[in-house]
Amino acid sequence: MTTLSWPTLIAIYFIVWWLTLFCILPLGVKTQEEAGEIVPGSATSAPVRPQLLMKAGLTTIVAAIVVGLFFLAVRMGLSLDDFPI
């Protein structure tokens, strides 16, 4: 049975968190041009309300679930050899 150390799990969580953030960032984005609220001096493609705190929270939850499932798979002894390719 393979074991994972805490530093390894933290590193995996850090990588999964950033990858998840980049997947979640575009969700629900409305540009200034779409909203008709263009601020002078800004790009028309700039978001009106990016909701970064909500997206950071959602990213944290999704990344925790993904890393948790990965941890359980490793604890159960699963490897890539167990999946048909």
PDB file of C-alpha atoms in Angstrom:
ATOM      1  CA  MET A   1       0.000   0.000   0.000  1.00  0.00           C
ATOM      2  CA  THR A   2       1.338   3.417  -0.981  1.00  0.00           C
ATOM      3  CA  THR A   3       1.233   6.199   1.558  1.00  0.00           C
ATOM      4  CA  LEU A   4       1.227   9.904   0.927  1.00  0.00           C
ATOM      5  CA  SER A   5       3.038  12.348   3.200  1.00  0.00           C
ATOM      6  CA  TRP A   6       1.415  15.607   4.296  1.00  0.00           C
ATOM      7  CA  PRO A   7       3.796  17.772   2.221  1.00  0.00           C
ATOM      8  CA  THR A   8       2.927  15.706  -0.858  1.00  0.00           C
ATOM      9  CA  LEU A   9      -0.814  16.102  -0.245  1.00  0.00           C
ATOM     10  CA  ILE A  10      -0.415  19.841   0.282  1.00  0.00           C
ATOM     11  CA  ALA A  11       1.545  20.145  -2.976  1.00  0.00           C
ATOM     12  CA  ILE A  12      -1.096  18.142  -4.852  1.00  0.00           C
ATOM     13  CA  TYR A  13      -3.860  20.282  -3.317  1.00  0.00           C
ATOM     14  CA  PHE A  14      -2.015  23.471  -4.343  1.00  0.00           C
ATOM     15  CA  ILE A  15      -1.734  22.313  -7.964  1.00  0.00           C
ATOM     16  CA  VAL A  16      -5.338  21.062  -8.120  1.00  0.00           C
ATOM     17  CA  TRP A  17      -6.568  24.333  -6.536  1.00  0.00           C
ATOM     18  CA  TRP A  18      -4.930  26.468  -9.219  1.00  0.00           C
ATOM     19  CA  LEU A  19      -6.094  24.232 -12.068  1.00  0.00           C
ATOM     20  CA  THR A  20      -9.630  24.297 -10.668  1.00  0.00           C
ATOM     21  CA  LEU A  21      -9.525  28.080 -10.278  1.00  0.00           C
ATOM     22  CA  PHE A  22      -8.713  28.533 -13.956  1.00  0.00           C
ATOM     23  CA  CYS A  23     -11.653  26.258 -14.838  1.00  0.00           C
ATOM     24  CA  ILE A  24     -14.076  28.137 -12.566  1.00  0.00           C
ATOM     25  CA  LEU A  25     -13.015  31.734 -13.345  1.00  0.00           C
ATOM     26  CA  PRO A  26     -14.982  32.064 -16.605  1.00  0.00           C
ATOM     27  CA  LEU A  27     -18.256  30.846 -15.065  1.00  0.00           C
ATOM     28  CA  GLY A  28     -20.935  33.528 -14.893  1.00  0.00           C
ATOM     29  CA  VAL A  29     -18.755  36.311 -16.282  1.00  0.00           C
ATOM     30  CA  LYS A  30     -20.623  39.198 -17.840  1.00  0.00           C
ATOM     31  CA  THR A  31     -18.515  41.766 -19.682  1.00  0.00           C
ATOM     32  CA  GLN A  32     -18.998  45.517 -19.485  1.00  0.00           C
ATOM     33  CA  GLU A  33     -20.036  45.503 -23.127  1.00  0.00           C
ATOM     34  CA  GLU A  34     -22.737  42.870 -22.503  1.00  0.00           C
ATOM     35  CA  ALA A  35     -24.037  44.768 -19.471  1.00  0.00           C
ATOM     36  CA  GLY A  36     -23.917  48.144 -21.219  1.00  0.00           C
ATOM     37  CA  GLU A  37     -21.918  49.621 -18.305  1.00  0.00           C
ATOM     38  CA  ILE A  38     -18.594  50.539 -19.908  1.00  0.00           C
ATOM     39  CA  VAL A  39     -16.286  52.401 -17.524  1.00  0.00           C
ATOM     40  CA  PRO A  40     -14.231  55.015 -19.375  1.00  0.00           C
ATOM     41  CA  GLY A  41     -10.587  53.953 -19.724  1.00  0.00           C
ATOM     42  CA  SER A  42     -11.246  50.222 -19.256  1.00  0.00           C
ATOM     43  CA  ALA A  43     -11.492  47.402 -21.748  1.00  0.00           C
ATOM     44  CA  THR A  44     -15.007  46.550 -22.902  1.00  0.00           C
ATOM     45  CA  SER A  45     -14.195  42.893 -22.191  1.00  0.00           C
ATOM     46  CA  ALA A  46     -13.543  43.586 -18.492  1.00  0.00           C
ATOM     47  CA  PRO A  47     -16.010  41.799 -16.173  1.00  0.00           C
ATOM     48  CA  VAL A  48     -18.723  43.820 -14.467  1.00  0.00           C
ATOM     49  CA  ARG A  49     -18.786  41.752 -11.254  1.00  0.00           C
ATOM     50  CA  PRO A  50     -16.105  39.034 -11.204  1.00  0.00           C
ATOM     51  CA  GLN A  51     -17.309  37.506  -7.859  1.00  0.00           C
ATOM     52  CA  LEU A  52     -13.787  36.417  -6.944  1.00  0.00           C
ATOM     53  CA  LEU A  53     -14.545  35.506  -3.307  1.00  0.00           C
ATOM     54  CA  MET A  54     -17.375  33.192  -4.343  1.00  0.00           C
ATOM     55  CA  LYS A  55     -15.196  31.602  -7.015  1.00  0.00           C
ATOM     56  CA  ALA A  56     -12.288  31.160  -4.571  1.00  0.00           C
ATOM     57  CA  GLY A  57     -14.631  29.428  -2.121  1.00  0.00           C
ATOM     58  CA  LEU A  58     -16.056  27.164  -4.822  1.00  0.00           C
ATOM     59  CA  THR A  59     -12.522  26.391  -5.999  1.00  0.00           C
ATOM     60  CA  THR A  60     -11.493  25.425  -2.468  1.00  0.00           C
ATOM     61  CA  ILE A  61     -14.423  23.041  -2.098  1.00  0.00           C
ATOM     62  CA  VAL A  62     -13.989  21.409  -5.522  1.00  0.00           C
ATOM     63  CA  ALA A  63     -10.214  21.025  -5.053  1.00  0.00           C
ATOM     64  CA  ALA A  64     -10.739  19.455  -1.619  1.00  0.00           C
ATOM     65  CA  ILE A  65     -13.157  16.919  -3.102  1.00  0.00           C
ATOM     66  CA  VAL A  66     -10.789  16.059  -5.972  1.00  0.00           C
ATOM     67  CA  VAL A  67      -7.774  15.648  -3.665  1.00  0.00           C
ATOM     68  CA  GLY A  68      -9.890  13.664  -1.209  1.00  0.00           C
ATOM     69  CA  LEU A  69     -10.937  11.252  -3.953  1.00  0.00           C
ATOM     70  CA  PHE A  70      -7.315  10.982  -5.081  1.00  0.00           C
ATOM     71  CA  PHE A  71      -6.232  10.262  -1.492  1.00  0.00           C
ATOM     72  CA  LEU A  72      -8.889   7.541  -1.128  1.00  0.00           C
ATOM     73  CA  ALA A  73      -7.872   5.971  -4.435  1.00  0.00           C
ATOM     74  CA  VAL A  74      -4.240   5.821  -3.343  1.00  0.00           C
ATOM     75  CA  ARG A  75      -5.193   4.428   0.085  1.00  0.00           C
ATOM     76  CA  MET A  76      -7.269   1.701  -1.587  1.00  0.00           C
ATOM     77  CA  GLY A  77      -4.247   0.732  -3.660  1.00  0.00           C
ATOM     78  CA  LEU A  78      -5.559   1.851  -7.041  1.00  0.00           C
ATOM     79  CA  SER A  79      -3.072   2.757  -9.724  1.00  0.00           C
ATOM     80  CA  LEU A  80      -3.187   3.582 -13.419  1.00  0.00           C
ATOM     81  CA  ASP A  81      -2.669  -0.111 -14.147  1.00  0.00           C
ATOM     82  CA  ASP A  82      -6.144  -0.791 -12.694  1.00  0.00           C
ATOM     83  CA  PHE A  83      -7.899   1.221 -15.423  1.00  0.00           C
ATOM     84  CA  PRO A  84      -8.329  -0.063 -18.993  1.00  0.00           C
ATOM     85  CA  ILE A  85      -6.482   2.068 -21.510  1.00  0.00           C
TER      86      ILE A  85
END
